[in-house]
PDB file of C-alpha atoms and ligand atoms in Angstrom:
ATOM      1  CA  UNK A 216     154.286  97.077  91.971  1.00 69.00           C
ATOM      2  CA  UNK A 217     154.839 100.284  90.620  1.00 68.00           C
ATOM      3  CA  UNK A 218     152.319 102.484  90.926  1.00 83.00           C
ATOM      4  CA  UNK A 219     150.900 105.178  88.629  1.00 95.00           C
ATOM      5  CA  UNK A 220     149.353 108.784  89.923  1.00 97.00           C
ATOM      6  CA  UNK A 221     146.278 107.462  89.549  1.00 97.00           C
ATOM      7  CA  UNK A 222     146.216 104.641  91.340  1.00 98.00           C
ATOM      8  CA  UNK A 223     147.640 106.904  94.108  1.00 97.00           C
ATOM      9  CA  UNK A 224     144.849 108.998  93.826  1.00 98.00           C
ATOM     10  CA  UNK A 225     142.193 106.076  93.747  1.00 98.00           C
ATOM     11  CA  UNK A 226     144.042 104.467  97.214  1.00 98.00           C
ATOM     12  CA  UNK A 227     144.550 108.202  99.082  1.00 98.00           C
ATOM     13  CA  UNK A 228     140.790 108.567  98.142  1.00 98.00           C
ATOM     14  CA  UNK A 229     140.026 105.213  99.514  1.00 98.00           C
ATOM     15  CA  UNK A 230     141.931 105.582 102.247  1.00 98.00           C
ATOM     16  CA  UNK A 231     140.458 108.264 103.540  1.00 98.00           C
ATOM     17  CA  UNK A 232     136.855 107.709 103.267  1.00 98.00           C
ATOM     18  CA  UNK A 233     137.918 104.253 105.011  1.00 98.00           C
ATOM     19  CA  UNK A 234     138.968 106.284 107.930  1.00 97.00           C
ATOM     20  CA  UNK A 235     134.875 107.332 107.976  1.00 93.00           C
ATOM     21  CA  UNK A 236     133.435 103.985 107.793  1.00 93.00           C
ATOM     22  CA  UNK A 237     135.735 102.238 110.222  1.00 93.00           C
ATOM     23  CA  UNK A 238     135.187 104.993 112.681  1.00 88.00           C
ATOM     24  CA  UNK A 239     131.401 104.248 112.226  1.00 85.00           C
ATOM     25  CA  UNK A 240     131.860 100.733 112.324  1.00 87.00           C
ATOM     26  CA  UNK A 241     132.995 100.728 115.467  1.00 82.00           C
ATOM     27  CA  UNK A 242     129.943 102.899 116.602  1.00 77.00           C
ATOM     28  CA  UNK A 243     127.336 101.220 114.879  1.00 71.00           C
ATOM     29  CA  UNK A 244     124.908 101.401 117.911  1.00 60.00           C
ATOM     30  CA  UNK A 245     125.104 105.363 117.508  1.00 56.00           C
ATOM     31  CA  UNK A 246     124.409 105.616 113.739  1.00 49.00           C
ATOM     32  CA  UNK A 247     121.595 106.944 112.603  1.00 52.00           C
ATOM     33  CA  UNK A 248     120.059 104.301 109.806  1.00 53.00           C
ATOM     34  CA  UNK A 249     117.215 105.220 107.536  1.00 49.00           C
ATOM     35  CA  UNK A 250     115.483 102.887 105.102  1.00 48.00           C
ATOM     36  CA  UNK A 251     116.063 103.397 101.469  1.00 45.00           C
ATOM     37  CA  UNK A 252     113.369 100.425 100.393  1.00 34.00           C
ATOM     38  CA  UNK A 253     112.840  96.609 101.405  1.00 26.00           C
ATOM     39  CA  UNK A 254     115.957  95.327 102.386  1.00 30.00           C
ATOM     40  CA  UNK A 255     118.329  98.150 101.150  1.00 37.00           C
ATOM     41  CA  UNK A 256     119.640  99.949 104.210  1.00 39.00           C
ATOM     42  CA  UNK A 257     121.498 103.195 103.892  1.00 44.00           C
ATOM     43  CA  UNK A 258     123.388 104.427 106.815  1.00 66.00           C
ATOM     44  CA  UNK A 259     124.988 107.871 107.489  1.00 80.00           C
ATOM     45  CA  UNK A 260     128.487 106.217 106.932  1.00 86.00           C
ATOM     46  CA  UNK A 261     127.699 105.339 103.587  1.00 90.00           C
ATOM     47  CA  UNK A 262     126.686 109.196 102.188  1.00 91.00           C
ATOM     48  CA  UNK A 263     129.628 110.205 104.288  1.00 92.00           C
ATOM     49  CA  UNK A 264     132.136 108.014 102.895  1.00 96.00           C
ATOM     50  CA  UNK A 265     130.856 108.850  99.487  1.00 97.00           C
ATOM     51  CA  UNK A 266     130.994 112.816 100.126  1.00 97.00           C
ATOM     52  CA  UNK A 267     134.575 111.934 100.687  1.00 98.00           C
ATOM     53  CA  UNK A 268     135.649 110.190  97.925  1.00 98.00           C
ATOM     54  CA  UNK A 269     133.728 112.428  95.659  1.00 98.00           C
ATOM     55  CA  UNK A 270     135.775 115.249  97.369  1.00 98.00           C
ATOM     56  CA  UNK A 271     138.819 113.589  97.194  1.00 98.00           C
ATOM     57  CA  UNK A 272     137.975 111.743  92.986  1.00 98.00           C
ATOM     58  CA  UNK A 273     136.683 115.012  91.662  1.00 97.00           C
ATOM     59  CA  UNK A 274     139.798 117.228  92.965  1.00 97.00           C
ATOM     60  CA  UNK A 275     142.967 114.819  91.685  1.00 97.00           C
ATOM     61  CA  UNK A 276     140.388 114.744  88.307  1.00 97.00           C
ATOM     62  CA  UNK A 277     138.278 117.570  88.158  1.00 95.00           C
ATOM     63  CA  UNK A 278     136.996 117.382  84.755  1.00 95.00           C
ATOM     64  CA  UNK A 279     135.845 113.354  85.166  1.00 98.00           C
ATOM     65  CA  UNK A 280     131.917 112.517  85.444  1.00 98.00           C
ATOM     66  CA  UNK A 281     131.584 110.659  88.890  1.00 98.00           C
ATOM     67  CA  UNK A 282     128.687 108.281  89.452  1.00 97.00           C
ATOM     68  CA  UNK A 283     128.208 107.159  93.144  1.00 96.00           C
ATOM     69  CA  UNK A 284     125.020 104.945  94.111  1.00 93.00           C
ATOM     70  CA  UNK A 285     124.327 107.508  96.925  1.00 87.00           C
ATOM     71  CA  UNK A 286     124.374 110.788  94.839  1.00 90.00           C
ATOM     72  CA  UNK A 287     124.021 109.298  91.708  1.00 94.00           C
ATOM     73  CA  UNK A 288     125.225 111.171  88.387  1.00 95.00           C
ATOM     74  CA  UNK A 289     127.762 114.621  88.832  1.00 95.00           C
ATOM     75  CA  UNK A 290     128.436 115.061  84.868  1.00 94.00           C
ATOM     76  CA  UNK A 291     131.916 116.250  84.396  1.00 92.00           C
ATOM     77  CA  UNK A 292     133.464 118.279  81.264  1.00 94.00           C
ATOM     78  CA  UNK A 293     135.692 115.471  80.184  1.00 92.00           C
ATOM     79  CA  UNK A 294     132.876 112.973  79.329  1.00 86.00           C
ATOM     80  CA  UNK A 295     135.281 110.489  78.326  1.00 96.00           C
ATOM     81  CA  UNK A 296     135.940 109.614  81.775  1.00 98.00           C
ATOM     82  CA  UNK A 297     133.679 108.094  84.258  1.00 98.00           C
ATOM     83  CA  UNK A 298     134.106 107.054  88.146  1.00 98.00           C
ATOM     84  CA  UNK A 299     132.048 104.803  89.460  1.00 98.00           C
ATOM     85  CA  UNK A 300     132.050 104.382  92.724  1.00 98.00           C
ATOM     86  CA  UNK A 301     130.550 102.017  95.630  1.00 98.00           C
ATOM     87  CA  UNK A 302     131.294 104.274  99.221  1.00 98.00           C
ATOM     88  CA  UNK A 303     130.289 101.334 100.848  1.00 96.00           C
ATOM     89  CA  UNK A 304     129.314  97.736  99.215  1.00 97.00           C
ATOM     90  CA  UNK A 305     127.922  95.092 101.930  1.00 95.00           C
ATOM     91  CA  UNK A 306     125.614  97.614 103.495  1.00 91.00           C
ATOM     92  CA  UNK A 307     123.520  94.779 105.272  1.00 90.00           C
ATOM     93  CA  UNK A 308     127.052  93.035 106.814  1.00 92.00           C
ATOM     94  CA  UNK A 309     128.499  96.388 107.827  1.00 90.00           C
ATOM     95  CA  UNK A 310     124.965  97.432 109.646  1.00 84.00           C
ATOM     96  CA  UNK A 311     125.210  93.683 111.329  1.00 85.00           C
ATOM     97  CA  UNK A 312     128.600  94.487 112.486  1.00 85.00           C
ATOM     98  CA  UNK A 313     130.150  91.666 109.691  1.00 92.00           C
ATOM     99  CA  UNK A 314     133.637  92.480 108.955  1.00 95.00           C
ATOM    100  CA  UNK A 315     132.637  92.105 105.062  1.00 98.00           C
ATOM    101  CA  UNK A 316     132.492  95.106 103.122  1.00 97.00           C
ATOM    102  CA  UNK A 317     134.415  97.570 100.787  1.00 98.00           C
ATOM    103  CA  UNK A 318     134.889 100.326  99.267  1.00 98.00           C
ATOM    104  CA  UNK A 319     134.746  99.952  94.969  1.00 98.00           C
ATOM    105  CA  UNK A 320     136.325 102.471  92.883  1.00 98.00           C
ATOM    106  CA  UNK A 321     135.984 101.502  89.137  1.00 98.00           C
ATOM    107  CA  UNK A 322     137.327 104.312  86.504  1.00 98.00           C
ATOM    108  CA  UNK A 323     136.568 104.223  82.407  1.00 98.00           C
ATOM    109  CA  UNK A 324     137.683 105.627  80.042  1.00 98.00           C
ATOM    110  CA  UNK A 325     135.279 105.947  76.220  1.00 97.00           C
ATOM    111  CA  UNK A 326     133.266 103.176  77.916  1.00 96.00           C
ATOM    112  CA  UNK A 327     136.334 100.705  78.589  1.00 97.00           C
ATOM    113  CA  UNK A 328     137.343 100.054  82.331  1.00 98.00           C
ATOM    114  CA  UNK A 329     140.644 101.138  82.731  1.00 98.00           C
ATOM    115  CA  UNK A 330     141.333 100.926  86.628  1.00 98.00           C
ATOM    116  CA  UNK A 331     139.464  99.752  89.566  1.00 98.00           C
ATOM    117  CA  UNK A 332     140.148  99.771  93.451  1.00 98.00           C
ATOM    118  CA  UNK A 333     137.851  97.432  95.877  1.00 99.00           C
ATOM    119  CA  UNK A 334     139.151  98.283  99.738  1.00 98.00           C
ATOM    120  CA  UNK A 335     137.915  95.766 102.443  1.00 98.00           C
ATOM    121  CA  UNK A 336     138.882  98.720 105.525  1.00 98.00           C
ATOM    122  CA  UNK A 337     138.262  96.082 108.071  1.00 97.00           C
ATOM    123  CA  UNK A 338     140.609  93.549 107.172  1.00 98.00           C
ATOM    124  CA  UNK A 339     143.171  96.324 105.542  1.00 98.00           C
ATOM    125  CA  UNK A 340     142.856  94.412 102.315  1.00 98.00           C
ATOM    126  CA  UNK A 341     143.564  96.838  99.252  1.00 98.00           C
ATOM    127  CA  UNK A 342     143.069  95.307  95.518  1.00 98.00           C
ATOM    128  CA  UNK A 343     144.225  97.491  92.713  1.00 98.00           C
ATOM    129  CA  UNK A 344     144.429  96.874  88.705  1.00 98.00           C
ATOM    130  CA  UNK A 345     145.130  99.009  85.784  1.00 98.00           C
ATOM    131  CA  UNK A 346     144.308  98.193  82.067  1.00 98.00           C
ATOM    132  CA  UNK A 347     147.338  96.067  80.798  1.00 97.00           C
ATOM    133  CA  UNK A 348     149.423  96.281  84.129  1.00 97.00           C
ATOM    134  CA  UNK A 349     147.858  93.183  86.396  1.00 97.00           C
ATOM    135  CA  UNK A 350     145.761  92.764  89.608  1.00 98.00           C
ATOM    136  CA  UNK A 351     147.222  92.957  92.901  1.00 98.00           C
ATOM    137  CA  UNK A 352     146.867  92.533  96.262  1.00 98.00           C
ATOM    138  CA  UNK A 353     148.724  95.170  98.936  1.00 97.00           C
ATOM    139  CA  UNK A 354     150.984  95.349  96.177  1.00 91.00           C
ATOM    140  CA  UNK A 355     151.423  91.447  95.826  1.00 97.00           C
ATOM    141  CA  UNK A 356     150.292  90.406  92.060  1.00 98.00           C
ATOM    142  CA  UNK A 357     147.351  87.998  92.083  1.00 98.00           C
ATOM    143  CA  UNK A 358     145.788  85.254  89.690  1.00 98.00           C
ATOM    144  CA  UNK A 359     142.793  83.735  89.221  1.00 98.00           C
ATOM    145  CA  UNK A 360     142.482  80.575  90.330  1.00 98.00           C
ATOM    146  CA  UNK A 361     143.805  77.248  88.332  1.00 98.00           C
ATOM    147  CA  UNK A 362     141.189  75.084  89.497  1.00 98.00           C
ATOM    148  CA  UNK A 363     139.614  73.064  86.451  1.00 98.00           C
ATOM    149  CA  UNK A 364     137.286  70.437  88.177  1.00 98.00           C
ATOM    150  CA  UNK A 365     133.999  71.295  89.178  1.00 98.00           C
ATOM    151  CA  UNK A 366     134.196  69.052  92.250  1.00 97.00           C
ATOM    152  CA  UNK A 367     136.971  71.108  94.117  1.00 98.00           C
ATOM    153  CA  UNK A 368     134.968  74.285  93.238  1.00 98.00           C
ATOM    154  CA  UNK A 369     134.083  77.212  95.376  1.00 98.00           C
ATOM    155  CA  UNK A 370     131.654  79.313  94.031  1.00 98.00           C
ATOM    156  CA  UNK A 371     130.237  82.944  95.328  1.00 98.00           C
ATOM    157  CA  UNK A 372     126.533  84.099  94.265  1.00 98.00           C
ATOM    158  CA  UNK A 373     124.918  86.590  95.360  1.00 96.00           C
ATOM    159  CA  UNK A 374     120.765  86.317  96.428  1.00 93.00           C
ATOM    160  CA  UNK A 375     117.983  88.363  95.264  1.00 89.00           C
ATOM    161  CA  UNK A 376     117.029  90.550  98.432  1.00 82.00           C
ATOM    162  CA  UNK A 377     113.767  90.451 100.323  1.00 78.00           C
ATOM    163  CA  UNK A 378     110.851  91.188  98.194  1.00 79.00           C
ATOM    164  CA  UNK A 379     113.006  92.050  95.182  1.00 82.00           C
ATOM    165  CA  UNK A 380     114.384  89.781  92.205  1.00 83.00           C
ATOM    166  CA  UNK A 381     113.362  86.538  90.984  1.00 90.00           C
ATOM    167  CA  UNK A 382     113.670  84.305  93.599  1.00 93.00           C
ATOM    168  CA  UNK A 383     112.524  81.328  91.987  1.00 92.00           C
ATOM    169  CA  UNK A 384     114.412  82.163  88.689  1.00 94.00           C
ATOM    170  CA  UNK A 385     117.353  82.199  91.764  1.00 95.00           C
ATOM    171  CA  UNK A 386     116.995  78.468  92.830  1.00 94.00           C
ATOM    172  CA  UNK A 387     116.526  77.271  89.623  1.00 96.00           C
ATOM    173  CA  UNK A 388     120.049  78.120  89.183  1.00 96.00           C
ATOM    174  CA  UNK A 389     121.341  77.702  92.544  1.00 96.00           C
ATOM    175  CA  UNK A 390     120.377  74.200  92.594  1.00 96.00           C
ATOM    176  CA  UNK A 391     121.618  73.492  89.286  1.00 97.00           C
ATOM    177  CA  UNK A 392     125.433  74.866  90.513  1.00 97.00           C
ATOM    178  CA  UNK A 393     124.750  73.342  93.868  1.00 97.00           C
ATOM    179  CA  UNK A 394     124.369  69.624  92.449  1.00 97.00           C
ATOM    180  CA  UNK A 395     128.215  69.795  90.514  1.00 97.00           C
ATOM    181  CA  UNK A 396     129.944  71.617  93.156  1.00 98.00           C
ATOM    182  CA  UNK A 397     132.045  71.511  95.752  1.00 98.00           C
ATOM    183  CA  UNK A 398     130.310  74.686  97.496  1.00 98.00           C
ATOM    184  CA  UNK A 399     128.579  77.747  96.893  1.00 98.00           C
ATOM    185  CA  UNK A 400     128.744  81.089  99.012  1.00 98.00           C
ATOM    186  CA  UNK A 401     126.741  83.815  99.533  1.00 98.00           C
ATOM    187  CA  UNK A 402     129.040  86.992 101.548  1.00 98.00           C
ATOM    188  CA  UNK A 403     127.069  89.946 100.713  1.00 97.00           C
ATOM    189  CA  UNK A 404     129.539  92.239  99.111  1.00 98.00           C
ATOM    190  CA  UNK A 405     129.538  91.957  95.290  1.00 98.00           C
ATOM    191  CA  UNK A 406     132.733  93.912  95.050  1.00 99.00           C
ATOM    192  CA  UNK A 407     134.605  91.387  97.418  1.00 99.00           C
ATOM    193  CA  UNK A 408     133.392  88.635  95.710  1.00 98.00           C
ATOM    194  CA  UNK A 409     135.128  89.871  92.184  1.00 99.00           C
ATOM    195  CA  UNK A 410     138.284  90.909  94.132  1.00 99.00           C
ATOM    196  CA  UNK A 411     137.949  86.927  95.465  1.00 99.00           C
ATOM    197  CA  UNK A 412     137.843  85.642  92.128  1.00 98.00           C
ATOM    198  CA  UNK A 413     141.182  87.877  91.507  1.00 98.00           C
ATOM    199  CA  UNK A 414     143.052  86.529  94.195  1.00 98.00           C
ATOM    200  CA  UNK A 415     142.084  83.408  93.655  1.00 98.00           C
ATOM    201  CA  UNK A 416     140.023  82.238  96.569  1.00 98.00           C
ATOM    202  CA  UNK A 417     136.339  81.445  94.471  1.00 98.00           C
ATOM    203  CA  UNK A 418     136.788  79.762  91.453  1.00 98.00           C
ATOM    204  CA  UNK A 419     133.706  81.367  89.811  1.00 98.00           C
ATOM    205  CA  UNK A 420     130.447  84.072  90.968  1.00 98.00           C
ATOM    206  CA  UNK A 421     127.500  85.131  89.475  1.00 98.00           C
ATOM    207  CA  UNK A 422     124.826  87.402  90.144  1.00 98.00           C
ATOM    208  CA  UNK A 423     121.686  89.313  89.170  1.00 97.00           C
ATOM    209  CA  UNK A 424     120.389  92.591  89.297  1.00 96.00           C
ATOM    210  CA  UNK A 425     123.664  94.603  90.422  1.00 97.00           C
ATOM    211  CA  UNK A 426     124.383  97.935  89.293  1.00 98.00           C
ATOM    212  CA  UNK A 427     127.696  99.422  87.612  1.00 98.00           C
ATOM    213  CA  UNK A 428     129.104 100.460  90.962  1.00 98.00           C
ATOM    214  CA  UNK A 429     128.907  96.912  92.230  1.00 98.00           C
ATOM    215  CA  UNK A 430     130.720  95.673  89.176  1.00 98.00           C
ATOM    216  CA  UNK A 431     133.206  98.135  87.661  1.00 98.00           C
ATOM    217  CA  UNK A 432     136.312  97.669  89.749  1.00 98.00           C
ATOM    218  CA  UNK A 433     136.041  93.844  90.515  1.00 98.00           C
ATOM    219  CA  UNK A 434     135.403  93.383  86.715  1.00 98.00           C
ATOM    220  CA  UNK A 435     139.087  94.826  86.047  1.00 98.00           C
ATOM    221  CA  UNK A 436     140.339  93.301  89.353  1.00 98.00           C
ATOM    222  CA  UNK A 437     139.413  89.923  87.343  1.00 99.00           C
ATOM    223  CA  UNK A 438     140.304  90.450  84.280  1.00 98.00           C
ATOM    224  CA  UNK A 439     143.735  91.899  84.801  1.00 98.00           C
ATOM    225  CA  UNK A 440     144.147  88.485  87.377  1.00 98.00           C
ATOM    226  CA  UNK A 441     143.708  86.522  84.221  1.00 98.00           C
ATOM    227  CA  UNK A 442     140.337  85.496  84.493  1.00 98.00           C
ATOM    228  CA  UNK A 443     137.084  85.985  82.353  1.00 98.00           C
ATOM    229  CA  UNK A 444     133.399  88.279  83.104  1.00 98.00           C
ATOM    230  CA  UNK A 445     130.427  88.613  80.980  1.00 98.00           C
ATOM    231  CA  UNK A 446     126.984  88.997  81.439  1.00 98.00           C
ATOM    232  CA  UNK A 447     124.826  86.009  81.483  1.00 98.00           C
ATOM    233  CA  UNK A 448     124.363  86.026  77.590  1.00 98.00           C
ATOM    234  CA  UNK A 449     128.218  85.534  77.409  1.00 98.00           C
ATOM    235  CA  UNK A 450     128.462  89.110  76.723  1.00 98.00           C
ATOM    236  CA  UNK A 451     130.755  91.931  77.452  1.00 97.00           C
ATOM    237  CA  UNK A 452     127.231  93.982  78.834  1.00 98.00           C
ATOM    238  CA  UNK A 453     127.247  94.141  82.228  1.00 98.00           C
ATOM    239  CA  UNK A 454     126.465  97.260  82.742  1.00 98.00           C
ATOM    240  CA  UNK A 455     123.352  97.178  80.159  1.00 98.00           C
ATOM    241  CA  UNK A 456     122.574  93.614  81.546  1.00 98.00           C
ATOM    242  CA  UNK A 457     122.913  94.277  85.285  1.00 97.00           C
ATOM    243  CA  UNK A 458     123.905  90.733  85.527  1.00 98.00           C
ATOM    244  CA  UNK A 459     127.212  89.242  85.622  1.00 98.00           C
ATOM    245  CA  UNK A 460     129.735  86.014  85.552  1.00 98.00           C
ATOM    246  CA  UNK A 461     133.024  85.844  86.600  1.00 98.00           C
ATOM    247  CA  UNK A 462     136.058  83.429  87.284  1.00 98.00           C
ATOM    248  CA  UNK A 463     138.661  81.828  85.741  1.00 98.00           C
ATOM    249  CA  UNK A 464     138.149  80.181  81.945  1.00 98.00           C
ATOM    250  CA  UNK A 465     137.254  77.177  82.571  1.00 98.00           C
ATOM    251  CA  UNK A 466     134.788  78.153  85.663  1.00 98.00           C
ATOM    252  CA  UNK A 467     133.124  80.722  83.946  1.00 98.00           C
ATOM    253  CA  UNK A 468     131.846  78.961  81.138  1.00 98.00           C
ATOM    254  CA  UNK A 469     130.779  76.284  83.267  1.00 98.00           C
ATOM    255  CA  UNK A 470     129.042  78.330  85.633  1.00 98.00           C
ATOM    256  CA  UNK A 471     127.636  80.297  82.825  1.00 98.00           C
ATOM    257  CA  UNK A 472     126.710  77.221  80.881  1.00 98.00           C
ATOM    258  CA  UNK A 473     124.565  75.831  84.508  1.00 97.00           C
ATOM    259  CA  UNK A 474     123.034  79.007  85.326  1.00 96.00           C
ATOM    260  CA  UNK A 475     121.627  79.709  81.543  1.00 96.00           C
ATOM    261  CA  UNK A 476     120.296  75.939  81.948  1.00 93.00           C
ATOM    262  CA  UNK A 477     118.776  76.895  85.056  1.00 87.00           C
ATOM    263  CA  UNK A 478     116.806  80.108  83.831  1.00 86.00           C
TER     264      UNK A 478
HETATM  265  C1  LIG B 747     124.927  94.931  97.515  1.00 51.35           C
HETATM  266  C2  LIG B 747     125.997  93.884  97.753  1.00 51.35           C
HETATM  267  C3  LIG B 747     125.401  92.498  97.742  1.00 51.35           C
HETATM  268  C4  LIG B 747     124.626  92.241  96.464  1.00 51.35           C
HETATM  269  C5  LIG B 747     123.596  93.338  96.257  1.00 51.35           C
HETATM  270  C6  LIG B 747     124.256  94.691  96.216  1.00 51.35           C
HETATM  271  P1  LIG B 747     125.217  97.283  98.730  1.00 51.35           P
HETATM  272  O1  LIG B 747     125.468  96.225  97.515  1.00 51.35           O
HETATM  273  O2  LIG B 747     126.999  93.962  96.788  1.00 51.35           O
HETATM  274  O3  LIG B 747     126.384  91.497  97.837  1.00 51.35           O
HETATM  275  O4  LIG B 747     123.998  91.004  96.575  1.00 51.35           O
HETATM  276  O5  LIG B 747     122.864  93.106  95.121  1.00 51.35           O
HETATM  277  O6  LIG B 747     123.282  95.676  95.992  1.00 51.35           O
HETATM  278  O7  LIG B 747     123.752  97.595  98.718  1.00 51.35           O
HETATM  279  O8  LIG B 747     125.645  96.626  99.968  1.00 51.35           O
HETATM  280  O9  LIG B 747     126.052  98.422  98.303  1.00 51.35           O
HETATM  281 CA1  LIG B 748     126.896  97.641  96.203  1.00 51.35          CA
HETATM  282 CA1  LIG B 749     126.518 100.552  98.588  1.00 51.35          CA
END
């Protein structure tokens, strides 16, 4: 893999704010954890790790907006370009001490990704793409999945938290997926479970209410893998839609076919 500047940017930046979160990984019985709403934990490793890659983003690229779900919105004087970045995605496994969680570094450009990063610091997994130049894995290329039958399927999802979403509206869906195939997971990290549709592990995920963060590099990481993400109207909105689809062709319109029966 050859790798461009900014890729080496995106993984020094990831890197390094990695170094923060597996330091406080290992301490988790010392960090100080404050609650954000129902369900949605925020720890000091997660504002931490995001001071750092905003540090780190907004130096290499100093005129690029950077949206992080901790700080939200720093407006930068290129406006075509726009970071958007997840310090720490899998909050709830990461304060449970569950290896499962990563760092997500999408970048666009006019409103088109055009690279994304998802770093699993635990397991020293890295998983880069770059508009037009494929997805890949600690520099090994990966591919979506060939899997065409619904009955050797694996399929990621991701739950409406505790006393938020449509839970109902949920297993309505679930239950129509769950009946045609061969299993369904639910691992907590939304940016994982794109960068598993990349490499080829799940054959298809879907979820509701995410935000951009969750989505922006694992949407490229698929994509550039060869495989397909919409919303759940089958459209390229997932932003607008907060809702999204994702594996490889033949998986994604059949999830996406279920889970619109289901709603
Ligand atoms: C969450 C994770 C989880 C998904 C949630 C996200 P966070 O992100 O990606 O898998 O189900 O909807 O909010 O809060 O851990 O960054
Ligand atoms: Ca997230
Ligand atoms: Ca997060």
């Amino acid at each position: 893999m050859l790798r461009s500047a900014l890729l080496n940017v995106m993984m020094k930046a990831a890197q390094k704010a990695a170094r923060v979160l597996k330091r406080d990984f290992g301490e988790l019985e010392n960090l100080q954890v404050s609650l954000k709403g129902p369900a949605d934990f925020v720890s000091a490793a997660d504002r931490r790790a995001e001071k750092v890659l905003k540090e780190e983003l907004m130096t290499a690229r100093p005129g690029y907006s950077f949206l992080g779900e901790e700080g939200g919105l720093t407006e930068g004087s290129d406006k075509s370009h726009v970071w958007y970045v997840d310090p720490l995605d899998g909050t709830t496994n990461f304060l449970h001490g569950i290896p499962h969680f990563a760092i997500s570094i999408g970048l666009a450009r006019d409103g088109a990704l055009v690279a994304g990063l998802v770093y699993n610091p635990i397991t020293d997994e890295m998983y880069v793409a770059e508009k037009g130049k494929g997805a890949f894995l600690n520099e090994r290329r990966i591919r979506v999945s060939g899997r065409q039958k619904l009955t050797e399927a694996v399929i990621s999802c991701g739950l409406p938290h505790h006393g938020r979403g449509d839970l109902a509206l949920f297993r309505r869906e679930f239950s129509v997926v769950q009946e045609q195939v061969a299993g369904i997971r639910r691992f907590g990290a939304a940016a994982l479970d794109l960068a598993f549709i990349a490499a080829g592990r799940f054959d298809a995920y879907w979820e509701r209410e995410l935000s951009p963060w969750d989505m922006a590099a694992g949407t490229l990481l698929v994509r550039e893998a060869g495989g397909y993400v919409t919303d759940l109207d089958g459209k390229d909105a997932m932003f607008a839609a907060r809702n999204i689809v994702a594996g490889n062709e033949t998986m994604h319109s059949a999830i996406l076919r279920m889970v619109q029966q289901g709603a």
